[in-house]
């Protein structure tokens, strides 16, 4: 009996581990954690569902479990650091959905993002670089100065000017 269960479990792993890995990656799970998510999903399936289900039921349930495990992963570890220039920044609605926002929150975040992106785009190149690195990506003034090859005083001035212009640009709409 135990050999049959082991054989069925091994067959599930062999048949579904590759598509489940691809699914986890497409959901944004970092590659270093994909195998853990897949193995936890197969174990959860084993603990709660029949091993001899029809393939379409197995596939559907395993996909659901991987999706839920991925959501749990993001809740536990948060999102990896996403930079302003990343293709994944808030333009991708799935990222905000992973944070559990409802549709209205997503719409508001998207509108705010578009407004901030437009306002930053209107700044000079020097101010844009400082604003993106400090205000968006969260680098300290010292780190921004090092990355841009400028003095700390110049960096602080650029960040201050960028904040002032962003406040002027976004203030009327957002009450700043």
Short mmCIF file of C-alpha atoms in Angstrom, two decimals:
data_model
loop_
_atom_site.label_atom_id
_atom_site.label_comp_id
_atom_site.label_asym_id
_atom_site.label_seq_id
_atom_site.Cartn_x
_atom_site.Cartn_y
_atom_site.Cartn_z
CA UNK A 1 0.00 0.00 0.00
CA UNK A 2 2.76 2.48 0.98
CA UNK A 3 4.61 1.64 -2.25
CA UNK A 4 1.49 2.53 -4.27
CA UNK A 5 1.18 5.87 -2.48
CA UNK A 6 4.88 6.59 -3.00
CA UNK A 7 4.57 5.69 -6.69
CA UNK A 8 1.50 7.94 -7.13
CA UNK A 9 3.20 10.82 -5.31
CA UNK A 10 6.36 10.41 -7.39
CA UNK A 11 4.25 10.32 -10.57
CA UNK A 12 2.53 13.58 -9.54
CA UNK A 13 5.89 15.18 -8.87
CA UNK A 14 7.36 13.98 -12.18
CA UNK A 15 4.32 15.01 -14.22
CA UNK A 16 3.62 18.40 -12.69
CA UNK A 17 6.79 19.85 -11.20
CA UNK A 18 7.93 21.53 -14.42
CA UNK A 19 4.61 23.26 -15.23
CA UNK A 20 4.23 24.25 -11.58
CA UNK A 21 7.72 25.78 -11.61
CA UNK A 22 6.80 27.80 -14.70
CA UNK A 23 3.56 28.92 -13.03
CA UNK A 24 5.38 30.01 -9.86
CA UNK A 25 7.93 31.95 -11.92
CA UNK A 26 5.16 33.63 -13.91
CA UNK A 27 3.54 34.68 -10.62
CA UNK A 28 6.76 36.48 -9.71
CA UNK A 29 8.27 34.08 -7.18
CA UNK A 30 12.06 34.51 -7.22
CA UNK A 31 13.84 31.59 -8.88
CA UNK A 32 15.67 30.73 -5.67
CA UNK A 33 12.33 30.02 -3.95
CA UNK A 34 10.39 28.35 -6.77
CA UNK A 35 11.39 24.79 -5.86
CA UNK A 36 10.25 25.33 -2.27
CA UNK A 37 6.86 26.62 -3.42
CA UNK A 38 6.41 23.67 -5.81
CA UNK A 39 7.39 21.06 -3.23
CA UNK A 40 5.19 22.64 -0.55
CA UNK A 41 2.30 22.64 -3.03
CA UNK A 42 2.71 18.98 -3.90
CA UNK A 43 2.90 18.09 -0.19
CA UNK A 44 -0.24 20.14 0.51
CA UNK A 45 -2.00 18.34 -2.35
CA UNK A 46 -0.91 14.98 -0.94
CA UNK A 47 -2.20 15.87 2.53
CA UNK A 48 -5.64 17.09 1.43
CA UNK A 49 -6.65 15.56 -1.90
CA UNK A 50 -6.86 12.11 -3.50
CA UNK A 51 -3.74 11.01 -5.34
CA UNK A 52 -5.80 9.14 -7.94
CA UNK A 53 -7.89 12.08 -9.16
CA UNK A 54 -8.26 12.61 -12.88
CA UNK A 55 -5.35 14.58 -14.35
CA UNK A 56 -7.43 17.70 -15.06
CA UNK A 57 -8.53 17.89 -11.41
CA UNK A 58 -4.97 17.34 -10.18
CA UNK A 59 -3.62 20.00 -12.51
CA UNK A 60 -6.28 22.51 -11.54
CA UNK A 61 -5.89 21.92 -7.80
CA UNK A 62 -2.08 21.99 -7.95
CA UNK A 63 -2.19 25.26 -9.89
CA UNK A 64 -4.53 26.74 -7.28
CA UNK A 65 -2.27 25.59 -4.46
CA UNK A 66 0.82 27.08 -6.17
CA UNK A 67 -1.03 30.36 -6.64
CA UNK A 68 -2.06 30.43 -2.99
CA UNK A 69 1.43 29.45 -1.79
CA UNK A 70 2.85 32.26 -3.94
CA UNK A 71 0.47 34.76 -2.38
CA UNK A 72 1.48 33.50 1.07
CA UNK A 73 5.13 33.87 0.08
CA UNK A 74 4.62 37.52 -0.91
CA UNK A 75 2.69 38.25 2.26
CA UNK A 76 5.43 36.72 4.36
CA UNK A 77 8.51 38.03 2.58
CA UNK A 78 7.03 41.00 0.76
CA UNK A 79 8.04 41.79 -2.76
CA UNK A 80 11.63 41.84 -3.93
CA UNK A 81 13.02 45.37 -4.34
CA UNK A 82 11.54 46.74 -7.54
CA UNK A 83 13.29 49.69 -9.15
CA UNK A 84 11.67 52.57 -10.97
CA UNK A 85 12.95 51.40 -14.35
CA UNK A 86 11.89 47.79 -13.76
CA UNK A 87 9.30 46.40 -16.14
CA UNK A 88 7.45 45.21 -13.04
CA UNK A 89 6.91 48.62 -11.41
CA UNK A 90 3.26 49.37 -10.73
CA UNK A 91 2.39 49.40 -14.44
CA UNK A 92 1.86 45.68 -13.95
CA UNK A 93 -1.54 45.36 -12.29
CA UNK A 94 -0.75 41.83 -11.09
CA UNK A 95 1.83 43.19 -8.66
CA UNK A 96 -0.66 45.41 -6.91
CA UNK A 97 -3.15 42.53 -6.96
CA UNK A 98 -0.57 40.39 -5.14
CA UNK A 99 -0.59 42.94 -2.35
CA UNK A 100 -4.27 42.23 -1.84
CA UNK A 101 -5.61 45.56 -3.09
CA UNK A 102 -9.16 45.62 -4.30
CA UNK A 103 -9.98 47.00 -7.74
CA UNK A 104 -10.59 50.55 -6.49
CA UNK A 105 -7.21 50.62 -4.70
CA UNK A 106 -5.54 49.40 -7.89
CA UNK A 107 -7.17 52.16 -9.92
CA UNK A 108 -6.15 54.82 -7.40
CA UNK A 109 -2.57 53.49 -7.24
CA UNK A 110 -2.35 53.42 -11.03
CA UNK A 111 -3.61 57.01 -11.30
CA UNK A 112 -1.16 58.20 -8.63
CA UNK A 113 1.67 56.30 -10.32
CA UNK A 114 0.90 57.87 -13.70
CA UNK A 115 0.77 61.35 -12.13
CA UNK A 116 4.07 60.86 -10.28
CA UNK A 117 5.71 59.39 -13.39
CA UNK A 118 4.56 62.38 -15.46
CA UNK A 119 5.73 64.87 -12.81
CA UNK A 120 9.15 63.24 -12.53
CA UNK A 121 9.39 63.15 -16.33
CA UNK A 122 9.00 66.93 -16.38
CA UNK A 123 12.06 67.43 -14.16
CA UNK A 124 15.54 68.05 -15.57
CA UNK A 125 17.70 64.95 -16.09
CA UNK A 126 19.79 65.74 -13.01
CA UNK A 127 16.76 66.14 -10.77
CA UNK A 128 15.10 63.06 -12.28
CA UNK A 129 18.08 60.87 -11.44
CA UNK A 130 18.28 62.12 -7.86
CA UNK A 131 14.50 61.85 -7.34
CA UNK A 132 14.28 58.32 -8.73
CA UNK A 133 17.18 57.04 -6.67
CA UNK A 134 16.23 58.72 -3.40
CA UNK A 135 12.47 59.18 -3.42
CA UNK A 136 11.41 56.12 -5.42
CA UNK A 137 14.14 53.51 -4.89
CA UNK A 138 14.91 54.57 -1.32
CA UNK A 139 18.67 55.08 -1.49
CA UNK A 140 20.18 57.41 1.11
CA UNK A 141 21.50 60.81 0.06
CA UNK A 142 25.06 59.54 0.52
CA UNK A 143 24.41 56.52 -1.74
CA UNK A 144 22.74 58.70 -4.37
CA UNK A 145 25.69 61.08 -4.32
CA UNK A 146 28.09 58.19 -4.83
CA UNK A 147 26.04 56.70 -7.68
CA UNK A 148 25.72 60.05 -9.45
CA UNK A 149 29.33 61.04 -8.78
CA UNK A 150 28.42 64.32 -7.08
CA UNK A 151 29.01 65.80 -3.65
CA UNK A 152 26.60 65.24 -0.76
CA UNK A 153 25.72 68.94 -0.77
CA UNK A 154 24.87 68.89 -4.48
CA UNK A 155 22.85 65.72 -3.99
CA UNK A 156 20.88 67.21 -1.09
CA UNK A 157 20.17 70.32 -3.18
CA UNK A 158 18.94 68.27 -6.15
CA UNK A 159 16.67 66.16 -3.96
CA UNK A 160 15.31 69.29 -2.29
CA UNK A 161 14.62 70.98 -5.62
CA UNK A 162 13.02 67.81 -6.98
CA UNK A 163 10.74 67.56 -3.93
CA UNK A 164 9.76 71.21 -4.25
CA UNK A 165 8.91 70.88 -7.96
CA UNK A 166 7.03 67.60 -7.40
CA UNK A 167 5.05 69.23 -4.61
CA UNK A 168 4.20 72.16 -6.92
CA UNK A 169 3.20 69.77 -9.70
CA UNK A 170 1.24 67.24 -7.63
CA UNK A 171 0.09 69.52 -4.82
CA UNK A 172 -3.11 70.91 -6.32
CA UNK A 173 -4.46 67.44 -7.15
CA UNK A 174 -3.32 65.64 -3.99
CA UNK A 175 -3.50 68.47 -1.45
CA UNK A 176 0.24 68.66 -0.81
#
